[in-house]
Amino acid sequence: MSCVSHITHGLWRLPDNNRHRYTDIRYWTELARILEDGGFDAVFLADVLGAYDVFRGGPDDALREGLQIPNNDPMLVVPAMAAVTDHLGFGVTASTSYEPPFAFARRMSTLDHLTAGRIGWNVVTSYLPNAARNFGLAEEIEHDTRYAIAEEYLDVLYKLWEGSWDDDAVVRDVARGVYTDPDKVRYIDHVGEHFRVAGPHLSEPSPQRTPVLFQATASPAGIAQAARHAEVVFTGARAGAFAGLLAQFRDAAVAAGRAATDLKVIVQAAVIVGRTDADVERRLAQYREHRSVVGRFVHAGLRFDPTAHPQDLTVREALEREGVPHDAVPPTALESTVGDFARFASEQMERDFFAAGTPTAVADEIERWLDEVGIDGINLRQYHSFDTARDFVELVVPELRRRGRLRESYVPGETLRRRLTGTHDRLPDTHPAAAYRGGRGLGGTRPATDLVLGSTR
Amino acid sequence: MSCVSHITHGLWRLPDNNRHRYTDIRYWTELARILEDGGFDAVFLADVLGAYDVFRGGPDDALREGLQIPNNDPMLVVPAMAAVTDHLGFGVTASTSYEPPFAFARRMSTLDHLTAGRIGWNVVTSYLPNAARNFGLAEEIEHDTRYAIAEEYLDVLYKLWEGSWDDDAVVRDVARGVYTDPDKVRYIDHVGEHFRVAGPHLSEPSPQRTPVLFQATASPAGIAQAARHAEVVFTGARAGAFAGLLAQFRDAAVAAGRAATDLKVIVQAAVIVGRTDADVERRLAQYREHRSVVGRFVHAGLRFDPTAHPQDLTVREALEREGVPHDAVPPTALESTVGDFARFASEQMERDFFAAGTPTAVADEIERWLDEVGIDGINLRQYHSFDTARDFVELVVPELRRRGRLRESYVPGETLRRRLTGTHDRLPDTHPAAAYRGGRGLGGTRPATDLVLGSTR
């Protein structure tokens, strides 16, 4: 994320960490080169559109912690990284809730052009109350409404990206003085509940048209939406529960008329690698020493303050003293002591996919998640810039390559979608966006449920 | 502009023109390097948010001509160009009419960070009917309302850019674990007629805070707005009328409490330079041969079609035959023949600041505009990529340097504002944006007329 502290709370203070250089363009070009030298598929950029101001009733702790504020627009670092790389993909987060789809459609098409087909979009609906207040609303849009808006927003984008221009619209005929054949470009005339958009799309067809669609979710509404739209899902669960969650995604995709393999599932991987076990222990101790539990509370939007009570009080009692309803924490947490609750929160980075060890041990754990749990890949959590990426590239990548788990080199000119699917530069015909190709189905209001039953099937 | 044909209609077809490579990131990095090698202050990027579909009642001719459609987002080429340059400034066009100010404020702050203070914003209110229809409106917002929205939009931006964070808010104190001092960051709590924005701004203070403010106008509402806000004005008039227009701008700035010199006036310069007069004539003949009068009509949004009538018909008669009101053209054009009208339109590039000649002759004309007309600089019209820039750098730049009209080199680390003003990295205290510094005047509704009388004066 284009900020000092994304999800590794407190670790911006690690010695030699470059995270405070996130405002410097060379931070991003340097990171991009390290990742491309190491064979990464893509770099993922998170985002939020407001400050975390729920914990302790204001943004003060978020500001002290550098916790996702200050933050800069993630989309704007992509062209800088693209200018110094040839292969690295980019997954950039943007919300469907607050900005008009027409301008966003052009931004993503522009990035798809400038990166030569290396762009992905992480579709989010936003969740911070402060974000809503930054965009003219008194409070957060209710969860299900946000998802309904997102459905129509995606519908508008698909019309612009897939339906407004035919593949062969740009002819660039110098002799006849024709750049674009107007018979192959059309208005979309979208009229819906939340949006009215005339078109035509302003960008000519880009390599992938629709960017690779990422989604990070584990909620029922999120799973349903991801099943219809997403190509890559970030999700999380304990290893034991993961297979069940994965099956839910795949079943929902099939129910939506797509192939189970159209949905790649990625899990966040916390990796601490060292040449020796002693190296690993030293690194782990250093990370534990620098991590901030207050940062974790701010990030979670905690509605009570565990640091304000005796540590042997139960969470239930602490909530009652602050006059906060019991549903501010999961039911299982109510009877913990406040001290245990804080310890559990601060150890969050050591749960789920957490591998601290030598290159062999880390590769073993990656293989176990790939083979036994059934994930398609990992999203490496960044503790330190640039040690996290450099160590992984230097120590883990060679081991993964020895085991045949990572390609030896990039395929020149490959789009991000082809890299991830092995087969497609464009969305497959079973995706709802494909229904608009050739201008079919444009105009009018289309109920969201129609989207799954595109005319190409 | 990030398109094939911006204002030199038809010239994308010139031999060896690279304009069709506008989708290629290397087109932009190559252009940026040429401009920086040649000592340009900045590159200016135009934009529109819709298709030109008034002439002949549809977008077909705009599409054939490549006339500002397809086009890509101009903001996204800036980081690519910034990644390969150290000094070149960027003036990027964005509209105040259709997108929320909060996200835009962050985009510009991000660009100011990534470019290390080299960003400018060309403030426009948009004028294309199709653009309005792309953003949920049935028709274009009425001219004066657009300007009223722009006033409040700027007000919101100033609060975010200048008032929300103090200069010394970011302390990056590793020992205390404090990245930002929360006492030096605040909500803006803007509540106005068109916008409600809570803040705080998401970006930490950037080198210039408010980007250098450009405005392109010659209308009375535009002059009034530019006098309050703009630091650089693009405008145009015949050389004879120019001094009067320039005085209007300067007088209006003084009336708004600013210094006359706070407003730099730039004129678009059409330059065709060659080593010999024969070179110039050959180049000029080639440009005339390739230019497109239909492109000019599309761009002007002409409401009748001069090509559809006998060329000796008067414009008045042609309008009447098409049932178009007489006010579709300036009154002085009504009695022209349709043929003369078209000829006049096609010669548009040869009026105002038009200098076709050897380096000496071109430099003479630039000096005449600087000294006799009183402009502050030129915006070089781009006919051909990359001949226009290369020829200027190779032939005119050395001549201007010999005459002491262009600095020999850049000042390392200089912001764009300092380059243009000689004195300021930040807006001067007399600018309305400065009124919000230190958090003064935040919150509530502020009538636009208050802006000029900031609390710092």
PDB file of N, CA, C and O in Angstrom, chain A residues 25 75-76 78-80 83 107 110-111 113-115, chain B residues 1-3 21-32 43-46 71-85 88 90-93 111 115 119:
ATOM      1  N   ILE A  25       9.289   8.410  -5.827  1.00  0.00           N
ATOM      2  CA  ILE A  25       9.054   7.563  -7.001  1.00  0.00           C
ATOM      3  C   ILE A  25      10.104   6.457  -7.106  1.00  0.00           C
ATOM      4  O   ILE A  25       9.820   5.350  -7.570  1.00  0.00           O
ATOM      5  N   MET A  75      -2.930   3.943  -7.714  1.00  0.00           N
ATOM      6  CA  MET A  75      -2.961   3.808  -9.169  1.00  0.00           C
ATOM      7  C   MET A  75      -1.804   4.560  -9.824  1.00  0.00           C
ATOM      8  O   MET A  75      -1.311   4.177 -10.876  1.00  0.00           O
ATOM      9  N   LEU A  76      -1.380   5.644  -9.176  1.00  0.00           N
ATOM     10  CA  LEU A  76      -0.391   6.526  -9.802  1.00  0.00           C
ATOM     11  C   LEU A  76       1.038   6.020  -9.674  1.00  0.00           C
ATOM     12  O   LEU A  76       1.943   6.560 -10.318  1.00  0.00           O
ATOM     13  N   VAL A  78       1.682   2.905 -10.470  1.00  0.00           N
ATOM     14  CA  VAL A  78       1.763   1.840 -11.475  1.00  0.00           C
ATOM     15  C   VAL A  78       2.520   2.285 -12.736  1.00  0.00           C
ATOM     16  O   VAL A  78       3.425   1.570 -13.187  1.00  0.00           O
ATOM     17  N   PRO A  79       2.206   3.445 -13.311  1.00  0.00           N
ATOM     18  CA  PRO A  79       2.950   3.823 -14.528  1.00  0.00           C
ATOM     19  C   PRO A  79       4.450   3.992 -14.275  1.00  0.00           C
ATOM     20  O   PRO A  79       5.260   3.686 -15.153  1.00  0.00           O
ATOM     21  N   ALA A  80       4.816   4.448 -13.084  1.00  0.00           N
ATOM     22  CA  ALA A  80       6.245   4.577 -12.771  1.00  0.00           C
ATOM     23  C   ALA A  80       6.899   3.198 -12.750  1.00  0.00           C
ATOM     24  O   ALA A  80       7.979   3.001 -13.314  1.00  0.00           O
ATOM     25  N   ALA A  83       7.146   1.740 -16.220  1.00  0.00           N
ATOM     26  CA  ALA A  83       8.169   2.356 -17.083  1.00  0.00           C
ATOM     27  C   ALA A  83       9.525   1.683 -16.933  1.00  0.00           C
ATOM     28  O   ALA A  83      10.360   1.785 -17.829  1.00  0.00           O
ATOM     29  N   ARG A 107      -9.487   5.130 -16.680  1.00  0.00           N
ATOM     30  CA  ARG A 107      -8.224   4.976 -15.942  1.00  0.00           C
ATOM     31  C   ARG A 107      -7.673   3.561 -16.109  1.00  0.00           C
ATOM     32  O   ARG A 107      -6.484   3.361 -16.356  1.00  0.00           O
ATOM     33  N   THR A 110      -6.474   2.945 -19.608  1.00  0.00           N
ATOM     34  CA  THR A 110      -5.195   3.635 -19.800  1.00  0.00           C
ATOM     35  C   THR A 110      -4.058   2.812 -19.195  1.00  0.00           C
ATOM     36  O   THR A 110      -3.008   2.628 -19.828  1.00  0.00           O
ATOM     37  N   LEU A 111      -4.285   2.298 -17.992  1.00  0.00           N
ATOM     38  CA  LEU A 111      -3.242   1.477 -17.364  1.00  0.00           C
ATOM     39  C   LEU A 111      -3.021   0.185 -18.144  1.00  0.00           C
ATOM     40  O   LEU A 111      -1.883  -0.284 -18.251  1.00  0.00           O
ATOM     41  N   HIS A 113      -3.275  -0.138 -21.334  1.00  0.00           N
ATOM     42  CA  HIS A 113      -2.426   0.260 -22.466  1.00  0.00           C
ATOM     43  C   HIS A 113      -0.981   0.497 -22.014  1.00  0.00           C
ATOM     44  O   HIS A 113      -0.047  -0.057 -22.593  1.00  0.00           O
ATOM     45  N   LEU A 114      -0.818   1.329 -20.999  1.00  0.00           N
ATOM     46  CA  LEU A 114       0.544   1.733 -20.603  1.00  0.00           C
ATOM     47  C   LEU A 114       1.373   0.556 -20.093  1.00  0.00           C
ATOM     48  O   LEU A 114       2.594   0.560 -20.211  1.00  0.00           O
ATOM     49  N   THR A 115       0.716  -0.421 -19.498  1.00  0.00           N
ATOM     50  CA  THR A 115       1.442  -1.589 -18.994  1.00  0.00           C
ATOM     51  C   THR A 115       1.485  -2.710 -20.035  1.00  0.00           C
ATOM     52  O   THR A 115       2.013  -3.789 -19.747  1.00  0.00           O
TER      53      THR A 115
ATOM     54  N   MET B   1      -1.947  15.943 -25.665  1.00  0.00           N
ATOM     55  CA  MET B   1      -3.091  15.186 -25.177  1.00  0.00           C
ATOM     56  C   MET B   1      -2.854  13.711 -25.465  1.00  0.00           C
ATOM     57  O   MET B   1      -2.229  13.371 -26.457  1.00  0.00           O
ATOM     58  N   SER B   2      -3.363  12.868 -24.578  1.00  0.00           N
ATOM     59  CA  SER B   2      -3.156  11.437 -24.768  1.00  0.00           C
ATOM     60  C   SER B   2      -4.152  10.893 -25.793  1.00  0.00           C
ATOM     61  O   SER B   2      -5.085  10.154 -25.476  1.00  0.00           O
ATOM     62  N   CYS B   3      -3.931  11.311 -27.040  1.00  0.00           N
ATOM     63  CA  CYS B   3      -4.803  10.894 -28.147  1.00  0.00           C
ATOM     64  C   CYS B   3      -4.028  11.084 -29.443  1.00  0.00           C
ATOM     65  O   CYS B   3      -2.899  11.566 -29.438  1.00  0.00           O
ATOM     66  N   ARG B  21       1.211   6.222 -31.270  1.00  0.00           N
ATOM     67  CA  ARG B  21       1.858   5.475 -30.186  1.00  0.00           C
ATOM     68  C   ARG B  21       1.490   6.034 -28.806  1.00  0.00           C
ATOM     69  O   ARG B  21       2.128   5.691 -27.811  1.00  0.00           O
ATOM     70  N   TYR B  22       0.441   6.871 -28.731  1.00  0.00           N
ATOM     71  CA  TYR B  22       0.075   7.477 -27.449  1.00  0.00           C
ATOM     72  C   TYR B  22      -0.326   6.424 -26.407  1.00  0.00           C
ATOM     73  O   TYR B  22      -0.335   6.709 -25.222  1.00  0.00           O
ATOM     74  N   THR B  23      -0.655   5.212 -26.824  1.00  0.00           N
ATOM     75  CA  THR B  23      -0.997   4.156 -25.866  1.00  0.00           C
ATOM     76  C   THR B  23       0.251   3.459 -25.309  1.00  0.00           C
ATOM     77  O   THR B  23       0.148   2.650 -24.394  1.00  0.00           O
ATOM     78  N   ASP B  24       1.406   3.766 -25.877  1.00  0.00           N
ATOM     79  CA  ASP B  24       2.664   3.086 -25.555  1.00  0.00           C
ATOM     80  C   ASP B  24       3.430   3.922 -24.529  1.00  0.00           C
ATOM     81  O   ASP B  24       3.732   5.093 -24.762  1.00  0.00           O
ATOM     82  N   ILE B  25       3.767   3.333 -23.415  1.00  0.00           N
ATOM     83  CA  ILE B  25       4.441   4.085 -22.353  1.00  0.00           C
ATOM     84  C   ILE B  25       5.764   4.678 -22.851  1.00  0.00           C
ATOM     85  O   ILE B  25       6.175   5.751 -22.405  1.00  0.00           O
ATOM     86  N   ARG B  26       6.408   4.016 -23.802  1.00  0.00           N
ATOM     87  CA  ARG B  26       7.696   4.529 -24.298  1.00  0.00           C
ATOM     88  C   ARG B  26       7.532   5.789 -25.146  1.00  0.00           C
ATOM     89  O   ARG B  26       8.458   6.564 -25.303  1.00  0.00           O
ATOM     90  N   TYR B  27       6.346   5.974 -25.732  1.00  0.00           N
ATOM     91  CA  TYR B  27       6.077   7.245 -26.418  1.00  0.00           C
ATOM     92  C   TYR B  27       6.252   8.395 -25.424  1.00  0.00           C
ATOM     93  O   TYR B  27       6.872   9.411 -25.726  1.00  0.00           O
ATOM     94  N   TRP B  28       5.721   8.216 -24.230  1.00  0.00           N
ATOM     95  CA  TRP B  28       5.728   9.302 -23.236  1.00  0.00           C
ATOM     96  C   TRP B  28       7.091   9.476 -22.586  1.00  0.00           C
ATOM     97  O   TRP B  28       7.524  10.598 -22.332  1.00  0.00           O
ATOM     98  N   THR B  29       7.779   8.367 -22.312  1.00  0.00           N
ATOM     99  CA  THR B  29       9.105   8.517 -21.705  1.00  0.00           C
ATOM    100  C   THR B  29      10.084   9.119 -22.721  1.00  0.00           C
ATOM    101  O   THR B  29      10.936   9.930 -22.368  1.00  0.00           O
ATOM    102  N   GLU B  30       9.924   8.759 -23.985  1.00  0.00           N
ATOM    103  CA  GLU B  30      10.792   9.323 -25.030  1.00  0.00           C
ATOM    104  C   GLU B  30      10.541  10.829 -25.166  1.00  0.00           C
ATOM    105  O   GLU B  30      11.482  11.626 -25.209  1.00  0.00           O
ATOM    106  N   LEU B  31       9.259  11.205 -25.209  1.00  0.00           N
ATOM    107  CA  LEU B  31       8.912  12.622 -25.308  1.00  0.00           C
ATOM    108  C   LEU B  31       9.460  13.404 -24.113  1.00  0.00           C
ATOM    109  O   LEU B  31      10.035  14.490 -24.266  1.00  0.00           O
ATOM    110  N   ALA B  32       9.310  12.839 -22.928  1.00  0.00           N
ATOM    111  CA  ALA B  32       9.764  13.529 -21.711  1.00  0.00           C
ATOM    112  C   ALA B  32      11.266  13.770 -21.756  1.00  0.00           C
ATOM    113  O   ALA B  32      11.750  14.847 -21.400  1.00  0.00           O
ATOM    114  N   VAL B  43       5.654  20.043 -19.633  1.00  0.00           N
ATOM    115  CA  VAL B  43       4.827  19.543 -20.723  1.00  0.00           C
ATOM    116  C   VAL B  43       3.371  19.680 -20.286  1.00  0.00           C
ATOM    117  O   VAL B  43       3.033  19.440 -19.121  1.00  0.00           O
ATOM    118  N   PHE B  44       2.536  20.105 -21.221  1.00  0.00           N
ATOM    119  CA  PHE B  44       1.135  20.367 -20.898  1.00  0.00           C
ATOM    120  C   PHE B  44       0.263  19.295 -21.524  1.00  0.00           C
ATOM    121  O   PHE B  44       0.420  18.966 -22.695  1.00  0.00           O
ATOM    122  N   LEU B  45      -0.673  18.759 -20.734  1.00  0.00           N
ATOM    123  CA  LEU B  45      -1.538  17.672 -21.187  1.00  0.00           C
ATOM    124  C   LEU B  45      -2.999  18.098 -21.125  1.00  0.00           C
ATOM    125  O   LEU B  45      -3.535  18.348 -20.044  1.00  0.00           O
ATOM    126  N   ALA B  46      -3.642  18.148 -22.260  1.00  0.00           N
ATOM    127  CA  ALA B  46      -5.060  18.505 -22.333  1.00  0.00           C
ATOM    128  C   ALA B  46      -5.920  17.271 -22.065  1.00  0.00           C
ATOM    129  O   ALA B  46      -5.411  16.158 -21.961  1.00  0.00           O
ATOM    130  N   ASN B  71      -9.186   8.600 -26.480  1.00  0.00           N
ATOM    131  CA  ASN B  71      -8.220   9.300 -25.636  1.00  0.00           C
ATOM    132  C   ASN B  71      -8.059   8.550 -24.320  1.00  0.00           C
ATOM    133  O   ASN B  71      -8.956   7.841 -23.882  1.00  0.00           O
ATOM    134  N   ASN B  72      -6.900   8.724 -23.720  1.00  0.00           N
ATOM    135  CA  ASN B  72      -6.598   8.069 -22.440  1.00  0.00           C
ATOM    136  C   ASN B  72      -6.415   9.101 -21.343  1.00  0.00           C
ATOM    137  O   ASN B  72      -6.250  10.295 -21.619  1.00  0.00           O
ATOM    138  N   ASP B  73      -6.455   8.637 -20.108  1.00  0.00           N
ATOM    139  CA  ASP B  73      -6.339   9.531 -18.960  1.00  0.00           C
ATOM    140  C   ASP B  73      -4.952  10.181 -18.935  1.00  0.00           C
ATOM    141  O   ASP B  73      -3.937   9.482 -18.879  1.00  0.00           O
ATOM    142  N   PRO B  74      -4.889  11.517 -18.961  1.00  0.00           N
ATOM    143  CA  PRO B  74      -3.582  12.170 -19.040  1.00  0.00           C
ATOM    144  C   PRO B  74      -2.767  12.059 -17.750  1.00  0.00           C
ATOM    145  O   PRO B  74      -1.539  12.097 -17.771  1.00  0.00           O
ATOM    146  N   MET B  75      -3.473  11.959 -16.613  1.00  0.00           N
ATOM    147  CA  MET B  75      -2.784  11.941 -15.327  1.00  0.00           C
ATOM    148  C   MET B  75      -1.848  10.739 -15.208  1.00  0.00           C
ATOM    149  O   MET B  75      -0.822  10.793 -14.533  1.00  0.00           O
ATOM    150  N   LEU B  76      -2.216   9.645 -15.868  1.00  0.00           N
ATOM    151  CA  LEU B  76      -1.482   8.396 -15.686  1.00  0.00           C
ATOM    152  C   LEU B  76      -0.196   8.320 -16.504  1.00  0.00           C
ATOM    153  O   LEU B  76       0.623   7.430 -16.273  1.00  0.00           O
ATOM    154  N   VAL B  77       0.012   9.247 -17.418  1.00  0.00           N
ATOM    155  CA  VAL B  77       1.304   9.240 -18.107  1.00  0.00           C
ATOM    156  C   VAL B  77       2.335  10.057 -17.336  1.00  0.00           C
ATOM    157  O   VAL B  77       3.539   9.947 -17.583  1.00  0.00           O
ATOM    158  N   VAL B  78       1.883  10.858 -16.394  1.00  0.00           N
ATOM    159  CA  VAL B  78       2.814  11.706 -15.635  1.00  0.00           C
ATOM    160  C   VAL B  78       3.833  10.890 -14.828  1.00  0.00           C
ATOM    161  O   VAL B  78       5.035  11.157 -14.894  1.00  0.00           O
ATOM    162  N   PRO B  79       3.396   9.883 -14.044  1.00  0.00           N
ATOM    163  CA  PRO B  79       4.406   9.129 -13.280  1.00  0.00           C
ATOM    164  C   PRO B  79       5.433   8.426 -14.178  1.00  0.00           C
ATOM    165  O   PRO B  79       6.596   8.305 -13.792  1.00  0.00           O
ATOM    166  N   ALA B  80       5.008   7.979 -15.347  1.00  0.00           N
ATOM    167  CA  ALA B  80       5.960   7.342 -16.262  1.00  0.00           C
ATOM    168  C   ALA B  80       7.004   8.361 -16.712  1.00  0.00           C
ATOM    169  O   ALA B  80       8.210   8.069 -16.722  1.00  0.00           O
ATOM    170  N   MET B  81       6.560   9.545 -17.058  1.00  0.00           N
ATOM    171  CA  MET B  81       7.506  10.585 -17.495  1.00  0.00           C
ATOM    172  C   MET B  81       8.361  11.065 -16.325  1.00  0.00           C
ATOM    173  O   MET B  81       9.548  11.371 -16.496  1.00  0.00           O
ATOM    174  N   ALA B  82       7.757  11.115 -15.143  1.00  0.00           N
ATOM    175  CA  ALA B  82       8.517  11.550 -13.960  1.00  0.00           C
ATOM    176  C   ALA B  82       9.608  10.551 -13.607  1.00  0.00           C
ATOM    177  O   ALA B  82      10.670  10.933 -13.097  1.00  0.00           O
ATOM    178  N   ALA B  83       9.350   9.260 -13.884  1.00  0.00           N
ATOM    179  CA  ALA B  83      10.318   8.220 -13.530  1.00  0.00           C
ATOM    180  C   ALA B  83      11.604   8.335 -14.350  1.00  0.00           C
ATOM    181  O   ALA B  83      12.640   7.833 -13.937  1.00  0.00           O
ATOM    182  N   VAL B  84      11.545   8.979 -15.503  1.00  0.00           N
ATOM    183  CA  VAL B  84      12.734   9.046 -16.371  1.00  0.00           C
ATOM    184  C   VAL B  84      13.286  10.463 -16.498  1.00  0.00           C
ATOM    185  O   VAL B  84      14.129  10.728 -17.357  1.00  0.00           O
ATOM    186  N   THR B  85      12.782  11.384 -15.687  1.00  0.00           N
ATOM    187  CA  THR B  85      13.273  12.765 -15.726  1.00  0.00           C
ATOM    188  C   THR B  85      13.521  13.267 -14.301  1.00  0.00           C
ATOM    189  O   THR B  85      13.047  12.670 -13.333  1.00  0.00           O
ATOM    190  N   LEU B  88      11.726  18.172 -15.579  1.00  0.00           N
ATOM    191  CA  LEU B  88      10.576  18.564 -16.389  1.00  0.00           C
ATOM    192  C   LEU B  88       9.324  18.701 -15.532  1.00  0.00           C
ATOM    193  O   LEU B  88       9.024  17.832 -14.713  1.00  0.00           O
ATOM    194  N   PHE B  90       5.001  19.226 -15.201  1.00  0.00           N
ATOM    195  CA  PHE B  90       3.838  18.604 -15.840  1.00  0.00           C
ATOM    196  C   PHE B  90       2.603  19.442 -15.547  1.00  0.00           C
ATOM    197  O   PHE B  90       2.308  19.707 -14.376  1.00  0.00           O
ATOM    198  N   GLY B  91       1.889  19.837 -16.584  1.00  0.00           N
ATOM    199  CA  GLY B  91       0.616  20.528 -16.386  1.00  0.00           C
ATOM    200  C   GLY B  91      -0.480  19.620 -16.896  1.00  0.00           C
ATOM    201  O   GLY B  91      -0.554  19.338 -18.088  1.00  0.00           O
ATOM    202  N   VAL B  92      -1.310  19.124 -15.991  1.00  0.00           N
ATOM    203  CA  VAL B  92      -2.279  18.099 -16.379  1.00  0.00           C
ATOM    204  C   VAL B  92      -3.693  18.640 -16.192  1.00  0.00           C
ATOM    205  O   VAL B  92      -4.010  19.271 -15.184  1.00  0.00           O
ATOM    206  N   THR B  93      -4.516  18.404 -17.194  1.00  0.00           N
ATOM    207  CA  THR B  93      -5.882  18.926 -17.206  1.00  0.00           C
ATOM    208  C   THR B  93      -6.833  17.999 -16.463  1.00  0.00           C
ATOM    209  O   THR B  93      -6.770  16.785 -16.637  1.00  0.00           O
ATOM    210  N   LEU B 111       0.753  12.983  -7.072  1.00  0.00           N
ATOM    211  CA  LEU B 111       1.619  13.394  -8.187  1.00  0.00           C
ATOM    212  C   LEU B 111       2.644  14.420  -7.724  1.00  0.00           C
ATOM    213  O   LEU B 111       3.791  14.408  -8.187  1.00  0.00           O
ATOM    214  N   THR B 115       6.493  13.408  -8.274  1.00  0.00           N
ATOM    215  CA  THR B 115       7.300  14.245  -9.164  1.00  0.00           C
ATOM    216  C   THR B 115       8.237  15.155  -8.373  1.00  0.00           C
ATOM    217  O   THR B 115       8.949  15.969  -8.967  1.00  0.00           O
ATOM    218  N   ILE B 119       4.386  19.240 -10.339  1.00  0.00           N
ATOM    219  CA  ILE B 119       3.067  19.070 -10.928  1.00  0.00           C
ATOM    220  C   ILE B 119       2.266  20.372 -10.968  1.00  0.00           C
ATOM    221  O   ILE B 119       2.323  21.175 -10.038  1.00  0.00           O
TER     222      ILE B 119
END
